[in-house]
PDB file of C-alpha atoms in Angstrom:
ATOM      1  CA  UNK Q1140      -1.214 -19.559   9.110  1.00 64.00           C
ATOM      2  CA  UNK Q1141       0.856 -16.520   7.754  1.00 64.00           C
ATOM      3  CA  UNK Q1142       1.057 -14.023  10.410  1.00 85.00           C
ATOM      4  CA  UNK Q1143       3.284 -10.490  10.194  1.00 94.00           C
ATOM      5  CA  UNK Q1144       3.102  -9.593  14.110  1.00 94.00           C
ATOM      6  CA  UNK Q1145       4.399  -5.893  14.970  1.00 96.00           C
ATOM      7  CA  UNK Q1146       5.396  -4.507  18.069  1.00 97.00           C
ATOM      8  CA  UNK Q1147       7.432  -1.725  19.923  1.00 97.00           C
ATOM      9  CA  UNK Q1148       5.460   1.224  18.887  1.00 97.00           C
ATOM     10  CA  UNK Q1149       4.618   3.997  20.945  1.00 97.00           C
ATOM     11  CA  UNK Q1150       4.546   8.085  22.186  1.00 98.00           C
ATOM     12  CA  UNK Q1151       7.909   9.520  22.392  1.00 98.00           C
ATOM     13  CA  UNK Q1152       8.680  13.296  22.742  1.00 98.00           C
ATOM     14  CA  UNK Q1153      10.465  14.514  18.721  1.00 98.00           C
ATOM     15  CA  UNK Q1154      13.766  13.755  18.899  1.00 98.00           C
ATOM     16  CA  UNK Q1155      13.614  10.589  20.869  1.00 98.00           C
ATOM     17  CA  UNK Q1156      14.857   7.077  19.076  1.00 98.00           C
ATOM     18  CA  UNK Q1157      12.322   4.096  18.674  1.00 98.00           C
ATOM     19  CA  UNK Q1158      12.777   0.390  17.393  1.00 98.00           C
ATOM     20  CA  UNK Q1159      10.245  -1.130  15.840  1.00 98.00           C
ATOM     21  CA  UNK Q1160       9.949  -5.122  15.290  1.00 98.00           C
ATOM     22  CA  UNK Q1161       7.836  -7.243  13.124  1.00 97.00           C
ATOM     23  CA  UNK Q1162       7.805 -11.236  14.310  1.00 95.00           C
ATOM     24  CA  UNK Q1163       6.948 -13.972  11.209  1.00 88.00           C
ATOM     25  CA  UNK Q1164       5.341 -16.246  12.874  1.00 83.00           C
ATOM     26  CA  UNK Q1165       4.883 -18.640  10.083  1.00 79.00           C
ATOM     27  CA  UNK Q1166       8.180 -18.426   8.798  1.00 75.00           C
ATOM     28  CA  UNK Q1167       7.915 -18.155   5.767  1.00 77.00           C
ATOM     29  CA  UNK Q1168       9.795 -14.869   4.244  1.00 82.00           C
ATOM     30  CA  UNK Q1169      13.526 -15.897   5.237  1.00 82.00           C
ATOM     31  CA  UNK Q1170      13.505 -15.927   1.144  1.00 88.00           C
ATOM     32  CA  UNK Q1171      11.956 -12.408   0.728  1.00 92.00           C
ATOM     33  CA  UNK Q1172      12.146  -9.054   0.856  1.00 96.00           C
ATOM     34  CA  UNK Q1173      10.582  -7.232   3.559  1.00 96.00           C
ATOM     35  CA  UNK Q1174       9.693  -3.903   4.056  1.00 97.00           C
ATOM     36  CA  UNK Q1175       8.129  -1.011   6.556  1.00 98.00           C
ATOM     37  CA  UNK Q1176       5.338   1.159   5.451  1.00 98.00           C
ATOM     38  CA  UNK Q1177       3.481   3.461   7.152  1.00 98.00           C
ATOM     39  CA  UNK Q1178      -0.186   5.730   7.055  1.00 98.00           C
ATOM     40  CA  UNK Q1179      -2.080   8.230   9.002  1.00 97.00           C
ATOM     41  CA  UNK Q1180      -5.416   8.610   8.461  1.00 95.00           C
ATOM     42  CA  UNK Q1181      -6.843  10.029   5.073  1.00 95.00           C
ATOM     43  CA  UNK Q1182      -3.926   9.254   3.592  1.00 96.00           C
ATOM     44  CA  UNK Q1183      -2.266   6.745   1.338  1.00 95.00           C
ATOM     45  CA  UNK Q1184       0.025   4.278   2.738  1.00 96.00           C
ATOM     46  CA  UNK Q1185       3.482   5.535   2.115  1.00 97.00           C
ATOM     47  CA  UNK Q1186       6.955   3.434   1.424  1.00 98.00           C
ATOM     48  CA  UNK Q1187       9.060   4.121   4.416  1.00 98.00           C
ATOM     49  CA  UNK Q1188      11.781   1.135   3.991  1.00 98.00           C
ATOM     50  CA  UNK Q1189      12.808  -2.199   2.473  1.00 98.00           C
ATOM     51  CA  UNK Q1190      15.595  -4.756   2.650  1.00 97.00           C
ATOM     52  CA  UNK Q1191      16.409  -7.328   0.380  1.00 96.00           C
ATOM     53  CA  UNK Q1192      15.987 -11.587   1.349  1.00 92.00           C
ATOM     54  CA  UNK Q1193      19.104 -11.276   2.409  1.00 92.00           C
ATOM     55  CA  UNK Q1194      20.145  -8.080   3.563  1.00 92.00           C
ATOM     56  CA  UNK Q1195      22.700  -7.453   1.234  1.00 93.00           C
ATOM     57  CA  UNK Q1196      19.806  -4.259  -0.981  1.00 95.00           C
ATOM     58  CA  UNK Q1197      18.517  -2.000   1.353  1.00 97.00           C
ATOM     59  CA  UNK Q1198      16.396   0.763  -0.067  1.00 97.00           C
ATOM     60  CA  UNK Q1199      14.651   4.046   1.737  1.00 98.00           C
ATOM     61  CA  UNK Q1200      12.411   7.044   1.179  1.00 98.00           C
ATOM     62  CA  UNK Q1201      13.866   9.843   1.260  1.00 97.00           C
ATOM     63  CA  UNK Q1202      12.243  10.930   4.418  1.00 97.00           C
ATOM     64  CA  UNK Q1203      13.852   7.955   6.144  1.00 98.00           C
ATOM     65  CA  UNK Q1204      17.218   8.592   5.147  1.00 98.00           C
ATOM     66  CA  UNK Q1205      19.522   9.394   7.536  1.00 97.00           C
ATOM     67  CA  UNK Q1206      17.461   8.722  10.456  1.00 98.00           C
ATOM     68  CA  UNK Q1207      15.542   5.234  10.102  1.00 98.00           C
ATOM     69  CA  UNK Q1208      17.761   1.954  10.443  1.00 98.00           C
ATOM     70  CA  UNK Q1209      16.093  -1.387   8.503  1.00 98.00           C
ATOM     71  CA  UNK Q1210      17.474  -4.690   9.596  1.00 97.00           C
ATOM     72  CA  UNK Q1211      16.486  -8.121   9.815  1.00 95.00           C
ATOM     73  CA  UNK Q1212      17.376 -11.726  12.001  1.00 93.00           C
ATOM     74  CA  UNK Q1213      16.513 -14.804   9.712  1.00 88.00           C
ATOM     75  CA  UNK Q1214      17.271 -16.732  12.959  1.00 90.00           C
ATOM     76  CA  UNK Q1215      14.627 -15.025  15.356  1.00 91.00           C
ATOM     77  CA  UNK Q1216      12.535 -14.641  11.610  1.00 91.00           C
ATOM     78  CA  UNK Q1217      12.026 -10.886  12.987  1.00 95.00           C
ATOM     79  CA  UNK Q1218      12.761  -7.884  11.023  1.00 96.00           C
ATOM     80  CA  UNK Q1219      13.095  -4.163  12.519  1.00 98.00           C
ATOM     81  CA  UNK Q1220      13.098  -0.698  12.076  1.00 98.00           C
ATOM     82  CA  UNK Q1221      15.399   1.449  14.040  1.00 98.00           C
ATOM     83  CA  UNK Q1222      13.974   5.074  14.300  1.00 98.00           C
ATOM     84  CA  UNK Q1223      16.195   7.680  15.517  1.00 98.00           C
ATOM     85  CA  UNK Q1224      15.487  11.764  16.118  1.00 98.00           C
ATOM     86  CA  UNK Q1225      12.111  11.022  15.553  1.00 98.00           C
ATOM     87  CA  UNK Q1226       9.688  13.948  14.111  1.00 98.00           C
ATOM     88  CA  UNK Q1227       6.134  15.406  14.804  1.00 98.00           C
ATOM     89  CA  UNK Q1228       5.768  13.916  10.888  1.00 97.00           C
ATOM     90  CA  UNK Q1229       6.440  10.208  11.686  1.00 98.00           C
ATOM     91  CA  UNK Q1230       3.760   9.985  13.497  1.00 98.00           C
ATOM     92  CA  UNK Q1231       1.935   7.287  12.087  1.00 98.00           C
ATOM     93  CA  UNK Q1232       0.779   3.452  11.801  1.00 98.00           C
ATOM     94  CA  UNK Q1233       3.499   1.816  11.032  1.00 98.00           C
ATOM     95  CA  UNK Q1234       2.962  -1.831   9.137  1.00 98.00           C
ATOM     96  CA  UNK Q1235       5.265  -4.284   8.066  1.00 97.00           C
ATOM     97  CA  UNK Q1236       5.088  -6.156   4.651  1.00 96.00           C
ATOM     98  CA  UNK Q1237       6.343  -9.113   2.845  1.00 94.00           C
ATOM     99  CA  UNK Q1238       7.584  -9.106  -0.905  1.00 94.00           C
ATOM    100  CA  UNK Q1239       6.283 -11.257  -3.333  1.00 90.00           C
ATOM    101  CA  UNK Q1240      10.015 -11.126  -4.599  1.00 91.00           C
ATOM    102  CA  UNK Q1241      13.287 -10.815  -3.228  1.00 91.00           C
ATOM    103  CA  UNK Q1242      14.417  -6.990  -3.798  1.00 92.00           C
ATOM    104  CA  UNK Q1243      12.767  -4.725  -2.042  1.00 94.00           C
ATOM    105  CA  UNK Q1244      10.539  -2.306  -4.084  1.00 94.00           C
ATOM    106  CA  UNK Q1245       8.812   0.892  -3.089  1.00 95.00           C
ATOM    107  CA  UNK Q1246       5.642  -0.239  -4.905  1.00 95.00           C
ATOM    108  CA  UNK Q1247       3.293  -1.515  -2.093  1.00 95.00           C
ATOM    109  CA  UNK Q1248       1.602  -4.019  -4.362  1.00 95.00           C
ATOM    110  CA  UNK Q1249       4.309  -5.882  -4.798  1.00 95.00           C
ATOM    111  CA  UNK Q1250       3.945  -6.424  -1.284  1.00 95.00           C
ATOM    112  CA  UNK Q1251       1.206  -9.779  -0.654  1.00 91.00           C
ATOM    113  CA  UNK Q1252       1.695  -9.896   3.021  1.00 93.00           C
ATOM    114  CA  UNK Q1253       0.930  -7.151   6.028  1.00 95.00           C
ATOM    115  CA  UNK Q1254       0.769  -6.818   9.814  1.00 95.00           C
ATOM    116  CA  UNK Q1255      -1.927  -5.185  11.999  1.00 95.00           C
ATOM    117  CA  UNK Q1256       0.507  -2.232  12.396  1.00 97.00           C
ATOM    118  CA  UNK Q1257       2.044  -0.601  15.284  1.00 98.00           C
ATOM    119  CA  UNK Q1258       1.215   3.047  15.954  1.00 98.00           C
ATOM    120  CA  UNK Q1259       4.216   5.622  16.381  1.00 98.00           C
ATOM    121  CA  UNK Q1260       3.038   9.191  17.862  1.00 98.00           C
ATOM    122  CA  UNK Q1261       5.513  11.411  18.497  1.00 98.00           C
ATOM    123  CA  UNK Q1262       4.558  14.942  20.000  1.00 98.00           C
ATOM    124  CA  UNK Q1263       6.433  17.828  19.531  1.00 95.00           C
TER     125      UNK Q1263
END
């Protein structure tokens, strides 16, 4: 069974770093791109990150630039999302996603596989 597992979300104070990790259990993706998304409610789920099969293409929003960290270990089949000086505006579900292909685009529907999500508040 395919299974995108988040974890490490949480309430920090703005400012404050978080890492966020996503667990394949069925490890299957070591072959595609993966990438971070994220949505509050009444809103449209929103690109946040994405990294390449093999690490090598890593592509952000802009929002994310500069502050958020994408990275992934094909040996513990985890990938993460380092999340420094964190804002009032990040707060959010955050949800991991596998690519159908191996580049990581910012369109979510090229995305076939998601988490449960993790929720990220951060309080100002």
């Amino acid at each position: 069974q395919v299974r995108l597992v988040e974890s490490g979300g949480g309430s920090v104070q703005a400012g404050a770093s978080l890492r966020i990790s996503c667990v394949d259990s069925g490890r299957l993706f070591s072959n595609n791109a993966m990438g971070w998304f994220r949505q509050t409610p009444g809103n449209e789920r929103e690109f946040v990150a994405g990294i390449s099969w093999n690490g090598g293409v890593l592509n952000y929003a802009n929002s994310a630039k500069g502050r958020f960290v994408i990275s992934r270990d094909k040996t513990r089949n985890a990938l993460y999302l380092q999340m420094n000086d964190l804002k009032p505006e990040d707060t959010a579900l955050y949800y991991c996603a596998a690519s159908r292909g191996s580049v990581p685009a910012i369109d979510q529907n090229t995305y076939n596989y998601w988490g449960q999500g993790t929720q990220v508040t951060v309080s100002s």
